[in-house]
PDB file of C-alpha atoms in Angstrom:
ATOM      1  CA  GLN A   1      -8.265  36.419 -63.576  1.00  0.00           C
ATOM      2  CA  VAL A   2      -8.410  32.979 -61.697  1.00  0.00           C
ATOM      3  CA  THR A   3     -11.226  32.565 -59.323  1.00  0.00           C
ATOM      4  CA  LEU A   4     -12.240  29.541 -57.118  1.00  0.00           C
ATOM      5  CA  LYS A   5     -15.487  29.157 -55.556  1.00  0.00           C
ATOM      6  CA  GLU A   6     -16.710  26.174 -53.203  1.00  0.00           C
ATOM      7  CA  SER A   7     -20.276  25.151 -52.620  1.00  0.00           C
ATOM      8  CA  GLY A   8     -21.909  22.137 -50.263  1.00  0.00           C
ATOM      9  CA  PRO A   9     -24.831  21.361 -48.150  1.00  0.00           C
ATOM     10  CA  GLY A  10     -23.953  23.515 -45.159  1.00  0.00           C
ATOM     11  CA  ILE A  11     -25.408  20.744 -42.792  1.00  0.00           C
ATOM     12  CA  LEU A  12     -25.537  17.330 -42.669  1.00  0.00           C
ATOM     13  CA  GLN A  13     -26.045  14.129 -40.491  1.00  0.00           C
ATOM     14  CA  PRO A  14     -23.281  11.681 -39.128  1.00  0.00           C
ATOM     15  CA  SER A  15     -22.946   8.816 -41.281  1.00  0.00           C
ATOM     16  CA  GLN A  16     -23.987  10.510 -44.703  1.00  0.00           C
ATOM     17  CA  THR A  17     -21.901  11.342 -47.508  1.00  0.00           C
ATOM     18  CA  LEU A  18     -20.590  15.085 -47.834  1.00  0.00           C
ATOM     19  CA  SER A  19     -20.451  16.272 -51.384  1.00  0.00           C
ATOM     20  CA  LEU A  20     -18.383  19.152 -52.404  1.00  0.00           C
ATOM     21  CA  THR A  21     -18.101  21.266 -55.641  1.00  0.00           C
ATOM     22  CA  CYS A  22     -15.307  23.700 -56.872  1.00  0.00           C
ATOM     23  CA  THR A  23     -16.242  25.596 -59.676  1.00  0.00           C
ATOM     24  CA  PHE A  24     -13.373  27.614 -61.048  1.00  0.00           C
ATOM     25  CA  SER A  25     -12.550  29.975 -63.880  1.00  0.00           C
ATOM     26  CA  GLY A  26      -9.357  31.674 -65.239  1.00  0.00           C
ATOM     27  CA  PHE A  27      -7.524  28.289 -65.968  1.00  0.00           C
ATOM     28  CA  SER A  28      -8.665  24.754 -67.161  1.00  0.00           C
ATOM     29  CA  LEU A  29      -7.928  21.092 -65.783  1.00  0.00           C
ATOM     30  CA  SER A  30      -7.324  20.097 -69.347  1.00  0.00           C
ATOM     31  CA  THR A  31      -4.051  22.144 -69.289  1.00  0.00           C
ATOM     32  CA  TYR A  32      -0.793  20.558 -68.430  1.00  0.00           C
ATOM     33  CA  GLY A  33       0.318  20.767 -65.099  1.00  0.00           C
ATOM     34  CA  MET A  34      -2.717  22.057 -63.741  1.00  0.00           C
ATOM     35  CA  GLY A  35      -4.612  20.798 -60.600  1.00  0.00           C
ATOM     36  CA  VAL A  36      -7.001  21.418 -58.072  1.00  0.00           C
ATOM     37  CA  GLY A  37      -6.740  20.799 -54.109  1.00  0.00           C
ATOM     38  CA  TRP A  38      -8.928  20.354 -51.508  1.00  0.00           C
ATOM     39  CA  ILE A  39      -8.130  21.622 -47.843  1.00  0.00           C
ATOM     40  CA  ARG A  40     -10.103  21.810 -44.832  1.00  0.00           C
ATOM     41  CA  GLN A  41     -10.060  23.994 -41.496  1.00  0.00           C
ATOM     42  CA  PRO A  42     -12.051  23.119 -38.352  1.00  0.00           C
ATOM     43  CA  SER A  43     -13.000  26.518 -36.746  1.00  0.00           C
ATOM     44  CA  GLY A  44      -9.872  27.901 -34.996  1.00  0.00           C
ATOM     45  CA  LYS A  45      -7.671  25.604 -36.001  1.00  0.00           C
ATOM     46  CA  GLY A  46      -5.034  24.796 -38.881  1.00  0.00           C
ATOM     47  CA  LEU A  47      -5.444  23.822 -42.331  1.00  0.00           C
ATOM     48  CA  GLU A  48      -5.263  19.883 -43.514  1.00  0.00           C
ATOM     49  CA  TRP A  49      -4.466  19.004 -47.009  1.00  0.00           C
ATOM     50  CA  LEU A  50      -7.190  16.323 -48.182  1.00  0.00           C
ATOM     51  CA  ALA A  51      -6.833  15.670 -51.804  1.00  0.00           C
ATOM     52  CA  ASN A  52      -5.592  16.578 -55.423  1.00  0.00           C
ATOM     53  CA  ILE A  53      -6.881  15.903 -58.666  1.00  0.00           C
ATOM     54  CA  TRP A  54      -4.610  16.513 -61.661  1.00  0.00           C
ATOM     55  CA  TRP A  55      -4.996  17.532 -65.516  1.00  0.00           C
ATOM     56  CA  ASP A  56      -4.266  13.989 -66.554  1.00  0.00           C
ATOM     57  CA  ASP A  57      -6.769  12.530 -63.808  1.00  0.00           C
ATOM     58  CA  ASP A  58      -4.123  11.529 -61.399  1.00  0.00           C
ATOM     59  CA  LYS A  59      -5.483  11.551 -58.041  1.00  0.00           C
ATOM     60  CA  TYR A  60      -4.076  11.969 -54.509  1.00  0.00           C
ATOM     61  CA  TYR A  61      -5.484  11.562 -51.207  1.00  0.00           C
ATOM     62  CA  ASN A  62      -4.322  12.153 -47.659  1.00  0.00           C
ATOM     63  CA  PRO A  63      -3.836   8.903 -46.111  1.00  0.00           C
ATOM     64  CA  SER A  64      -5.456   9.470 -42.812  1.00  0.00           C
ATOM     65  CA  LEU A  65      -8.626   9.866 -44.745  1.00  0.00           C
ATOM     66  CA  LYS A  66      -8.011   8.016 -48.157  1.00  0.00           C
ATOM     67  CA  ASN A  67     -10.665   5.391 -47.404  1.00  0.00           C
ATOM     68  CA  ARG A  68     -13.371   8.019 -47.284  1.00  0.00           C
ATOM     69  CA  LEU A  69     -12.491  10.369 -49.906  1.00  0.00           C
ATOM     70  CA  THR A  70     -13.137  10.664 -53.454  1.00  0.00           C
ATOM     71  CA  ILE A  71     -12.076  13.505 -55.688  1.00  0.00           C
ATOM     72  CA  SER A  72     -13.023  13.961 -59.462  1.00  0.00           C
ATOM     73  CA  LYS A  73     -13.189  16.809 -62.044  1.00  0.00           C
ATOM     74  CA  ASP A  74     -15.517  17.887 -64.830  1.00  0.00           C
ATOM     75  CA  THR A  75     -12.980  19.610 -67.224  1.00  0.00           C
ATOM     76  CA  SER A  76     -15.929  20.951 -69.675  1.00  0.00           C
ATOM     77  CA  ASN A  77     -17.353  22.719 -66.895  1.00  0.00           C
ATOM     78  CA  ASN A  78     -14.516  23.664 -65.076  1.00  0.00           C
ATOM     79  CA  GLN A  79     -15.524  21.760 -61.928  1.00  0.00           C
ATOM     80  CA  ALA A  80     -13.934  19.358 -59.263  1.00  0.00           C
ATOM     81  CA  PHE A  81     -15.498  17.388 -56.702  1.00  0.00           C
ATOM     82  CA  LEU A  82     -14.911  15.950 -53.474  1.00  0.00           C
ATOM     83  CA  LYS A  83     -16.820  13.357 -51.429  1.00  0.00           C
ATOM     84  CA  ILE A  84     -16.164  12.499 -47.954  1.00  0.00           C
ATOM     85  CA  THR A  85     -18.240   9.116 -46.899  1.00  0.00           C
ATOM     86  CA  ASN A  86     -19.348   8.294 -43.232  1.00  0.00           C
ATOM     87  CA  VAL A  87     -18.946  11.798 -42.014  1.00  0.00           C
ATOM     88  CA  ASP A  88     -18.886  12.526 -38.318  1.00  0.00           C
ATOM     89  CA  THR A  89     -18.753  15.490 -36.482  1.00  0.00           C
ATOM     90  CA  ALA A  90     -14.888  15.463 -36.564  1.00  0.00           C
ATOM     91  CA  ASP A  91     -15.477  16.826 -40.157  1.00  0.00           C
ATOM     92  CA  THR A  92     -17.022  19.716 -39.071  1.00  0.00           C
ATOM     93  CA  ALA A  93     -14.830  22.590 -40.884  1.00  0.00           C
ATOM     94  CA  THR A  94     -14.635  25.234 -43.635  1.00  0.00           C
ATOM     95  CA  TYR A  95     -13.637  23.485 -46.739  1.00  0.00           C
ATOM     96  CA  TYR A  96     -11.500  25.269 -49.371  1.00  0.00           C
ATOM     97  CA  CYS A  97     -10.318  24.313 -52.739  1.00  0.00           C
ATOM     98  CA  ALA A  98      -7.058  25.845 -54.419  1.00  0.00           C
ATOM     99  CA  ARG A  99      -5.382  25.903 -57.678  1.00  0.00           C
ATOM    100  CA  ILE A 100      -2.532  23.431 -57.493  1.00  0.00           C
ATOM    101  CA  PRO A 101       0.703  22.664 -57.852  1.00  0.00           C
ATOM    102  CA  SER A 102       1.296  25.404 -55.540  1.00  0.00           C
ATOM    103  CA  PHE A 103      -1.793  26.713 -53.977  1.00  0.00           C
ATOM    104  CA  ASP A 104      -1.537  30.059 -55.565  1.00  0.00           C
ATOM    105  CA  TYR A 105      -5.192  30.973 -55.489  1.00  0.00           C
ATOM    106  CA  TRP A 106      -7.836  29.683 -53.276  1.00  0.00           C
ATOM    107  CA  GLY A 107     -11.576  29.882 -52.837  1.00  0.00           C
ATOM    108  CA  GLN A 108     -13.580  31.653 -50.093  1.00  0.00           C
ATOM    109  CA  GLY A 109     -14.240  28.415 -48.544  1.00  0.00           C
ATOM    110  CA  VAL A 110     -17.702  26.500 -47.674  1.00  0.00           C
ATOM    111  CA  MET A 111     -18.633  25.784 -43.920  1.00  0.00           C
ATOM    112  CA  VAL A 112     -19.973  22.283 -43.280  1.00  0.00           C
ATOM    113  CA  THR A 113     -21.425  21.314 -39.807  1.00  0.00           C
ATOM    114  CA  VAL A 114     -22.087  17.667 -39.173  1.00  0.00           C
ATOM    115  CA  SER A 115     -24.651  17.459 -36.574  1.00  0.00           C
ATOM    116  CA  SER A 116     -27.607  15.283 -35.682  1.00  0.00           C
TER     117      SER A 116
ATOM    118  CA  ASP B   1       4.626  12.777 -43.560  1.00  0.00           C
ATOM    119  CA  VAL B   2       7.124  15.640 -43.279  1.00  0.00           C
ATOM    120  CA  VAL B   3       6.169  17.643 -39.997  1.00  0.00           C
ATOM    121  CA  MET B   4       6.530  21.471 -40.325  1.00  0.00           C
ATOM    122  CA  THR B   5       7.414  23.010 -36.682  1.00  0.00           C
ATOM    123  CA  GLN B   6       6.531  26.788 -37.009  1.00  0.00           C
ATOM    124  CA  THR B   7       7.724  29.385 -34.369  1.00  0.00           C
ATOM    125  CA  PRO B   8       6.676  31.328 -32.465  1.00  0.00           C
ATOM    126  CA  VAL B   9       2.778  30.327 -32.104  1.00  0.00           C
ATOM    127  CA  SER B  10       2.095  33.767 -31.741  1.00  0.00           C
ATOM    128  CA  LEU B  11       3.584  37.286 -32.048  1.00  0.00           C
ATOM    129  CA  SER B  12       3.005  40.766 -30.841  1.00  0.00           C
ATOM    130  CA  VAL B  13       4.368  43.180 -32.936  1.00  0.00           C
ATOM    131  CA  ALA B  14       4.022  47.040 -32.763  1.00  0.00           C
ATOM    132  CA  ILE B  15       3.323  48.813 -36.439  1.00  0.00           C
ATOM    133  CA  GLY B  16       6.499  49.659 -38.255  1.00  0.00           C
ATOM    134  CA  GLN B  17       8.406  47.002 -36.236  1.00  0.00           C
ATOM    135  CA  PRO B  18       9.871  44.096 -37.967  1.00  0.00           C
ATOM    136  CA  ALA B  19       8.527  40.433 -37.296  1.00  0.00           C
ATOM    137  CA  SER B  20      10.210  36.948 -38.139  1.00  0.00           C
ATOM    138  CA  ILE B  21       8.529  33.672 -38.286  1.00  0.00           C
ATOM    139  CA  SER B  22      10.551  30.341 -38.353  1.00  0.00           C
ATOM    140  CA  CYS B  23       9.398  27.290 -40.165  1.00  0.00           C
ATOM    141  CA  LYS B  24      11.599  23.892 -39.723  1.00  0.00           C
ATOM    142  CA  SER B  25      10.682  20.760 -41.397  1.00  0.00           C
ATOM    143  CA  SER B  26      11.554  17.275 -40.212  1.00  0.00           C
ATOM    144  CA  GLN B  27      13.443  16.387 -43.540  1.00  0.00           C
ATOM    145  CA  SER B  28      14.968  18.398 -46.373  1.00  0.00           C
ATOM    146  CA  LEU B  29      12.515  19.977 -48.613  1.00  0.00           C
ATOM    147  CA  VAL B  30      14.770  20.056 -51.709  1.00  0.00           C
ATOM    148  CA  GLY B  31      12.972  18.159 -54.450  1.00  0.00           C
ATOM    149  CA  THR B  32      14.573  16.055 -57.171  1.00  0.00           C
ATOM    150  CA  SER B  33      14.329  18.787 -59.522  1.00  0.00           C
ATOM    151  CA  GLY B  34      16.629  20.893 -57.329  1.00  0.00           C
ATOM    152  CA  LYS B  35      13.959  23.077 -56.102  1.00  0.00           C
ATOM    153  CA  THR B  36      12.657  23.634 -52.930  1.00  0.00           C
ATOM    154  CA  TYR B  37       8.713  23.848 -52.653  1.00  0.00           C
ATOM    155  CA  LEU B  38       8.311  25.824 -49.515  1.00  0.00           C
ATOM    156  CA  ASN B  39       5.229  28.523 -49.709  1.00  0.00           C
ATOM    157  CA  TRP B  40       4.182  31.102 -47.289  1.00  0.00           C
ATOM    158  CA  LEU B  41       0.392  31.850 -46.542  1.00  0.00           C
ATOM    159  CA  LEU B  42      -1.135  34.589 -44.824  1.00  0.00           C
ATOM    160  CA  GLN B  43      -4.861  34.124 -44.001  1.00  0.00           C
ATOM    161  CA  ARG B  44      -6.342  37.509 -42.688  1.00  0.00           C
ATOM    162  CA  PRO B  45      -9.262  37.241 -40.030  1.00  0.00           C
ATOM    163  CA  GLY B  46     -12.266  35.853 -41.639  1.00  0.00           C
ATOM    164  CA  GLN B  47     -10.640  35.036 -44.935  1.00  0.00           C
ATOM    165  CA  SER B  48      -9.302  32.115 -46.986  1.00  0.00           C
ATOM    166  CA  PRO B  49      -5.327  31.796 -47.101  1.00  0.00           C
ATOM    167  CA  LYS B  50      -3.449  33.535 -49.490  1.00  0.00           C
ATOM    168  CA  ARG B  51       0.044  32.785 -50.770  1.00  0.00           C
ATOM    169  CA  LEU B  52       2.569  35.395 -50.356  1.00  0.00           C
ATOM    170  CA  ILE B  53       6.015  33.530 -51.142  1.00  0.00           C
ATOM    171  CA  TYR B  54       6.647  30.621 -53.298  1.00  0.00           C
ATOM    172  CA  LEU B  55      10.167  28.485 -53.762  1.00  0.00           C
ATOM    173  CA  VAL B  56      11.183  29.702 -50.481  1.00  0.00           C
ATOM    174  CA  SER B  57      11.719  33.444 -51.517  1.00  0.00           C
ATOM    175  CA  LYS B  58       9.875  34.345 -54.602  1.00  0.00           C
ATOM    176  CA  LEU B  59       7.178  36.924 -53.793  1.00  0.00           C
ATOM    177  CA  ASP B  60       3.762  36.542 -55.505  1.00  0.00           C
ATOM    178  CA  SER B  61       2.579  39.521 -57.540  1.00  0.00           C
ATOM    179  CA  GLY B  62       1.264  42.194 -55.553  1.00  0.00           C
ATOM    180  CA  ILE B  63       3.048  41.397 -52.513  1.00  0.00           C
ATOM    181  CA  PRO B  64       5.012  43.954 -50.758  1.00  0.00           C
ATOM    182  CA  ASP B  65       8.649  43.857 -50.683  1.00  0.00           C
ATOM    183  CA  ARG B  66       8.592  44.307 -46.874  1.00  0.00           C
ATOM    184  CA  PHE B  67       8.035  40.510 -47.086  1.00  0.00           C
ATOM    185  CA  SER B  68      10.909  38.439 -47.709  1.00  0.00           C
ATOM    186  CA  GLY B  69      11.544  34.879 -47.345  1.00  0.00           C
ATOM    187  CA  SER B  70      14.488  32.669 -46.684  1.00  0.00           C
ATOM    188  CA  GLY B  71      16.319  29.433 -45.879  1.00  0.00           C
ATOM    189  CA  SER B  72      17.327  26.032 -47.284  1.00  0.00           C
ATOM    190  CA  GLU B  73      17.039  22.549 -46.593  1.00  0.00           C
ATOM    191  CA  THR B  74      14.870  22.384 -43.457  1.00  0.00           C
ATOM    192  CA  ASP B  75      15.042  25.710 -41.925  1.00  0.00           C
ATOM    193  CA  PHE B  76      13.222  28.453 -43.317  1.00  0.00           C
ATOM    194  CA  THR B  77      12.380  32.249 -42.294  1.00  0.00           C
ATOM    195  CA  LEU B  78       9.546  34.675 -43.129  1.00  0.00           C
ATOM    196  CA  LYS B  79      10.695  38.401 -42.536  1.00  0.00           C
ATOM    197  CA  ILE B  80       8.602  41.532 -42.396  1.00  0.00           C
ATOM    198  CA  SER B  81      10.716  44.323 -42.504  1.00  0.00           C
ATOM    199  CA  ARG B  82       7.967  46.887 -40.936  1.00  0.00           C
ATOM    200  CA  VAL B  83       4.829  45.319 -39.887  1.00  0.00           C
ATOM    201  CA  GLU B  84       1.657  47.188 -41.175  1.00  0.00           C
ATOM    202  CA  ALA B  85      -2.027  46.585 -40.055  1.00  0.00           C
ATOM    203  CA  ASP B  86      -3.186  44.959 -43.015  1.00  0.00           C
ATOM    204  CA  ASP B  87      -0.466  42.234 -42.125  1.00  0.00           C
ATOM    205  CA  LEU B  88      -2.235  40.830 -39.196  1.00  0.00           C
ATOM    206  CA  GLY B  89      -3.687  36.968 -39.106  1.00  0.00           C
ATOM    207  CA  VAL B  90      -2.270  33.808 -39.190  1.00  0.00           C
ATOM    208  CA  TYR B  91       1.016  32.974 -41.426  1.00  0.00           C
ATOM    209  CA  TYR B  92       1.430  29.087 -42.359  1.00  0.00           C
ATOM    210  CA  CYS B  93       4.300  27.617 -44.151  1.00  0.00           C
ATOM    211  CA  LEU B  94       3.601  24.727 -46.640  1.00  0.00           C
ATOM    212  CA  GLN B  95       5.586  22.026 -48.050  1.00  0.00           C
ATOM    213  CA  GLY B  96       4.831  20.873 -51.406  1.00  0.00           C
ATOM    214  CA  THR B  97       8.275  18.856 -51.915  1.00  0.00           C
ATOM    215  CA  HIS B  98       7.273  15.424 -50.184  1.00  0.00           C
ATOM    216  CA  PHE B  99       3.902  13.470 -50.474  1.00  0.00           C
ATOM    217  CA  PRO B 100       1.434  14.423 -48.933  1.00  0.00           C
ATOM    218  CA  ASP B 101       1.476  18.399 -48.885  1.00  0.00           C
ATOM    219  CA  THR B 102       1.709  19.528 -45.144  1.00  0.00           C
ATOM    220  CA  PHE B 103       1.184  22.728 -43.352  1.00  0.00           C
ATOM    221  CA  GLY B 104       2.803  24.256 -40.336  1.00  0.00           C
ATOM    222  CA  ALA B 105       0.436  24.817 -37.401  1.00  0.00           C
ATOM    223  CA  GLY B 106       0.423  28.623 -37.885  1.00  0.00           C
ATOM    224  CA  THR B 107       1.726  31.837 -36.208  1.00  0.00           C
ATOM    225  CA  LYS B 108      -0.812  34.535 -35.426  1.00  0.00           C
ATOM    226  CA  LEU B 109       0.547  38.123 -35.899  1.00  0.00           C
ATOM    227  CA  GLU B 110      -1.186  40.517 -33.465  1.00  0.00           C
ATOM    228  CA  LEU B 111      -0.639  44.324 -32.921  1.00  0.00           C
ATOM    229  CA  LYS B 112       1.257  45.202 -29.922  1.00  0.00           C
TER     230      LYS B 112
END
């Protein structure tokens, strides 16, 4: 059974760095072809893909946010991470992680609010 | 980036009636492998997205056969043969053929 669960700070201030963790089970990021993606969704709006990390440590970022994003993984502990630097109110959203390549399993999401 | 255009934006359907959602991509979604990486997702109110269909027309496990996907190249359609109350929510198409992965803006299915 594949499950994913996101965790994060809940609230942070503008200019801070957002650190998110995706803890998963039922698959391994050491398995060929497996990966984890991060997606976000502002309240009442659509989905925006942010970044992917693959079993071989290949990383891909949304070009519109690339300079602010860092994705990483801890294969031994079945975790993937996303950092977003210099956040502002536009980064307020629910953040999801999902198994890739085809987004077949998603976490429940974690709400993040950027507010002064 | 590949732009995914979904229509309609919202859809009001009575229980037991059919529904159809269109998704058009700004370029062909046929990949170098010959496969077309087009998914359909459903996000029920207050829930995370759930994949229903992958590779244009393949139903995920547990998805009722009231759902079907079709299309090719740049034009794709999700059909529900008979809408049930559990089908309400926002439907998204998602392409994974071209970098970066892109989503449609969503189609909200409501009860009439």
